[in-house]
Amino acid sequence: MNTFGNIFRLTSFGESHGEAVGGVIDGCPPGISMDLEFIQAELDRRKPGQSSITTPRKESDKVEFLSGIFEGKTTGVPIGFIIRNNNQHSADYDNMKDLYRPSHADYTYQTKYGHRDHRGGGRSSARETISRCVAGALAKLALKEIGIDIKAYTSQVGSVRVSKAYTELDLNKIESTPVRCPDLDVAQEMIKLIHEVKSTGDTIGGIITCVCTGVPVGLGAPVFNKLHAAMAAAMLGINAVKGFEYGLGFEGVQHRGSEINDIFYGTEDGKIKTKTNHSGGIQGGISSGEDIYFRVAFKPVATILMEQETVDKSGKDVVLKAKGRHDSCVLPRAVPIVEAMAAMTILDFYLLNKTVHI
Amino acid sequence: MNTFGNIFRLTSFGESHGEAVGGVIDGCPPGISMDLEFIQAELDRRKPGQSSITTPRKESDKVEFLSGIFEGKTTGVPIGFIIRNNNQHSADYDNMKDLYRPSHADYTYQTKYGHRDHRGGGRSSARETISRCVAGALAKLALKEIGIDIKAYTSQVGSVRVSKAYTELDLNKIESTPVRCPDLDVAQEMIKLIHEVKSTGDTIGGIITCVCTGVPVGLGAPVFNKLHAAMAAAMLGINAVKGFEYGLGFEGVQHRGSEINDIFYGTEDGKIKTKTNHSGGIQGGISSGEDIYFRVAFKPVATILMEQETVDKSGKDVVLKAKGRHDSCVLPRAVPIVEAMAAMTILDFYLLNKTVHI
Amino acid sequence: MNTFGNIFRLTSFGESHGEAVGGVIDGCPPGISMDLEFIQAELDRRKPGQSSITTPRKESDKVEFLSGIFEGKTTGVPIGFIIRNNNQHSADYDNMKDLYRPSHADYTYQTKYGHRDHRGGGRSSARETISRCVAGALAKLALKEIGIDIKAYTSQVGSVRVSKAYTELDLNKIESTPVRCPDLDVAQEMIKLIHEVKSTGDTIGGIITCVCTGVPVGLGAPVFNKLHAAMAAAMLGINAVKGFEYGLGFEGVQHRGSEINDIFYGTEDGKIKTKTNHSGGIQGGISSGEDIYFRVAFKPVATILMEQETVDKSGKDVVLKAKGRHDSCVLPRAVPIVEAMAAMTILDFYLLNKTVHI
Amino acid sequence: MNTFGNIFRLTSFGESHGEAVGGVIDGCPPGISMDLEFIQAELDRRKPGQSSITTPRKESDKVEFLSGIFEGKTTGVPIGFIIRNNNQHSADYDNMKDLYRPSHADYTYQTKYGHRDHRGGGRSSARETISRCVAGALAKLALKEIGIDIKAYTSQVGSVRVSKAYTELDLNKIESTPVRCPDLDVAQEMIKLIHEVKSTGDTIGGIITCVCTGVPVGLGAPVFNKLHAAMAAAMLGINAVKGFEYGLGFEGVQHRGSEINDIFYGTEDGKIKTKTNHSGGIQGGISSGEDIYFRVAFKPVATILMEQETVDKSGKDVVLKAKGRHDSCVLPRAVPIVEAMAAMTILDFYLLNKTVHI
């Protein structure tokens, strides 16, 4: 069950302190030019140690492709790839072998599997998400050929939030600040807050907003496999995510139908569009041709550099003081992961949609 | 793609104004006693016309089981079932054949499939959810045998909300009011609001909270198939749902890790529990043994009994005035649907978890 | 796991002596004209009681479609259908409730599920295959639109066999004889043999040959999902089937590569064809554009109208004398089932192949 | 679609002349001791260059495990692994870039994907099967813990065949001869035949028989997912396989029901067994507790070291003379591959069967 997708599929493997993380990308269309520079740049966006507001763990995070590529292009057969782990400080975790860190997966993994690699969180570490960024980068390259673009940004850290709608922002400025917020004033406040939280050894959560443009009408299936249901599963599959909403989301429950129904109109060139897009680009589970946008809530990461009470495997009280190297706020590094999962989902549903008609 | 689940699976069929809706339940454990009275009662909870705050469409909604049951018990082979449609007013939709209702699936279905049954929303109608209630009722019967209970309630309508946590409410009172809110004072306000909205021909959204108790440790898989990712997909697969959050959800992003980490302690009888449950009963994608709770946001339904501008298939401006019989607020009838989807998801992951060990 | 297919999918339900058999066809392309006469004719080909060489059980076998069809055409949403059972003689099976019929599924079902419907074989009865014929008929209608045709015939009964290759036969004569063998002389011998076997209360096996013409190049996936691997699974999924071979099959193992390699040549209109087709229309798991042909081995059905030793549930020796109404040779009625499974497989892979390119 | 299995799943990648072949094993139960010596020995059984009757291509075929193992045991999370390719003679294939080798996948791959790695057959090379042997070895280690054993042997090469049933052979002698035939006299004839065929540059086919002992009652699902249907798909998924039969298979079609029905009897210790096992250990798609046995037909490999006519991409006639290093008879090296696929299938269905009861 470590496979994501129906047609374009990523099967991922790897633990935080194992030999390598990696995966197999299956169902990638043939003939996509491998822009290795772009792919590496995507990995660098989620890399630890990229700025003063991320964990200092240093990983080169160089991806090695092992199959599925010939003469610089994908061939349609599976693309195997690995990224070696090389900056593990496994000894940092020796004292955690037999205790359960609060709000971590230690207890549930141990109970489910009976035997686990505890070092650095093992399989539950967000280090695994590097495989998603590789597959997501490939998905983006494929989507680019059909005019689909996906951009995510940090729209809230703690209670510091962007009040403008995405349509009022210049999304090309996302990469201008280390926190990946295109509203530059708000970005400065976010960075300040993260530094303050970091200085206390604590952590803080936030929200990422994602926008998919150029998605054609028709992606998604009725009833269970609605496009937004798949997108929700994709996002909730990311570490530390606690919520998902699209279009007006939770805020929309307070409105009346007459206020937020999206009114259709015909364009001069014969297309059908809507005057507003409160629906978030999806109607009845199927993309409408309008922008798809959604928001993803991240809790503060569980590892804090403060003393915490907990228990060991036998249930005895102990006090934990984490060492390791950790992020005070995962949002900036989670932006490319949100994009990667969104790109895989959209490409998967794009390919799936080709099976509708004979 | 009209199949839900991995092991316990519902394949659903049927349109609003077709001959029947129904489905096939596959992977139901054998030996479950068919409590037909209970199953019918579940259907009656979502039935139209059950109170003054729901649509007056009258359907008997009697389920007929066609297979998979012998001597009053399930046999482990697929359970086919149908519910005849018998109160269609198809003529109500004649004027909608060639136009696109705002914020409905008409346009996206037409564009995707090229040919569709427009009557009553066809396949995109929430009438399909009756099949889910049948399968959900069976799932509940199976879960009952292992001590798992699932209860949902209306926690917000418009801006009228329950301010108490679910732990402070008596969930046995959910069915005491037609709006299915166990806080009886708030329930009266909700009903008042729905009546007021209804009198204007408008609609209103809301939030349903769901609580799963008795879920053992270990359900859910790492990385992609996290239990909450599956639950999110289940909920976003329900008509009109725009958001999902579990545990502290969106609100939790403002907190610091030190405030909301769930501290473990050992119980006197040797179990390991947490002092708080901000995580919502799931750690690292795997159930922790604490209550699982989550919230689901419903937009106001798109059909309003007011004039709306829209276009016809050719893109020409037209004015729409819906007839039909509709709900002003779907929340009361959506409560059993949320429970049904939750029950199917939990049972599916319970069965899946049995494959972990040899 | 009662679902067949990836994109075009049949989920089947129903037991021999239950209320009804039926299913849900998902992923059927929209816009296919429902030729109800053709569909019923397909069901009549597998119907019991159609000739002197089949079981005298009388079933009208009228299919009722419940969804997915509008104005005489498929709409792309799931097609639910049922066929009522109405000629059960359940009392014929009363004496079998507690014993295990030799070479039947009684013992394995009872052990696996603990509770089963024993009447008429329950779920293991070939009555379930009627659902496949419904879905297969729809698949044929869709395939016809892209020029693909599927024909099967009885090529061997006991040791009476057709010695000619399919290319030497007039496949339009398949329906000329009740045994469905287009070599009319051999057909007479087969019928004679079946009558003789029937007169003793015994049963006899045989082989069905199937030919798919007009299949374009490219169906099938490398490695695991080879087209012939899916076809083998489809065929072995039919009751009483014990073997599958395609192209030269088992006979080919005795040949040398130089004898049976299929030599390519260019046609005048720029196509690439092979001079021979020992490969059976598939190379490396992918259809080559040549005819796909394969053979399916059926054992003699297990129910014989003779005394047999066996045991009851407690393991005690008993003597069984089947009553019921049974086929002495299933081959004639299995011909449309083989075609149906082949049609579903080819259509499924045709649709799947559309996902390869962006 | 390069994933095999439902619960225990192998996702495979890699081409003949790429960087590496490998895969991800998902759903492997935790706590299985990694017997690396055993795993490597399994790979050595399929390794090229192991004897005078196999291809002289030399590969060390050392597997490197990258995840999913901790302290010498599996942890239940995915096991990534790679095997580097290091003895490619890609230049041998330069002259084949633009032509289609007879009875190879060149033409179908090129037509399907448009862009492919032609070197050494690329993805269609049997080199990929090394990944299956890794996963199969792990499956065998898991199956050993529950008393299931799987053994395959070469039972026919060309027309040289073992006439004894598997029950009359000493299966511990399979590895005594390089052709992997436990009937030592027949083995000598087979080897002689292979040498003779090899001396002419030609190739020859054959049959492998496989026996699974210790399989408990209950594996397999009714209707589509019969155990033997999955086994057939597994076997037809191996390169060069053209047929599959289990139990009496094709030969059994000539018998009458009264001759081959398997009669039940009760054992002294209260079990239920059958006097004969013509059914091949499966009844109604579900394992019966008797030995499962089946036969797999391999065509002669298509690459012959003789001149052959063919065409290039433009359809123009050319003459091909293969260089490369090839097997004259793949049977000896295919024995471990058949076992590996059988082991994966049995383990997968064993785990799946655990989901039946609550």
XYZ file of C-alpha atoms in Angstrom, chain A residues 272, chain B residues 93-101 106-107 110 116 118-119 310-318 320, chain C residues 70-71:
28
model
C -18.682 28.397 -21.134
C -36.701 18.701 -15.120
C -37.869 19.057 -18.699
C -36.918 22.697 -18.824
C -33.423 21.900 -17.593
C -32.502 19.437 -20.274
C -30.566 21.917 -22.318
C -29.292 24.330 -19.714
C -26.639 24.186 -17.062
C -27.726 24.787 -13.479
C -24.652 19.439 -15.480
C -21.929 21.168 -17.454
C -22.172 16.837 -20.307
C -26.261 12.029 -19.826
C -30.359 15.055 -16.868
C -33.466 14.145 -14.887
C -27.242 30.784 -16.472
C -26.610 29.549 -20.028
C -27.901 26.753 -22.203
C -25.747 24.234 -24.033
C -25.005 26.705 -26.785
C -23.784 29.278 -24.263
C -26.821 31.535 -24.666
C -28.073 33.412 -21.599
C -31.227 32.013 -19.975
C -33.554 29.353 -14.542
C -30.754 6.942 -21.261
C -32.613 7.366 -24.516
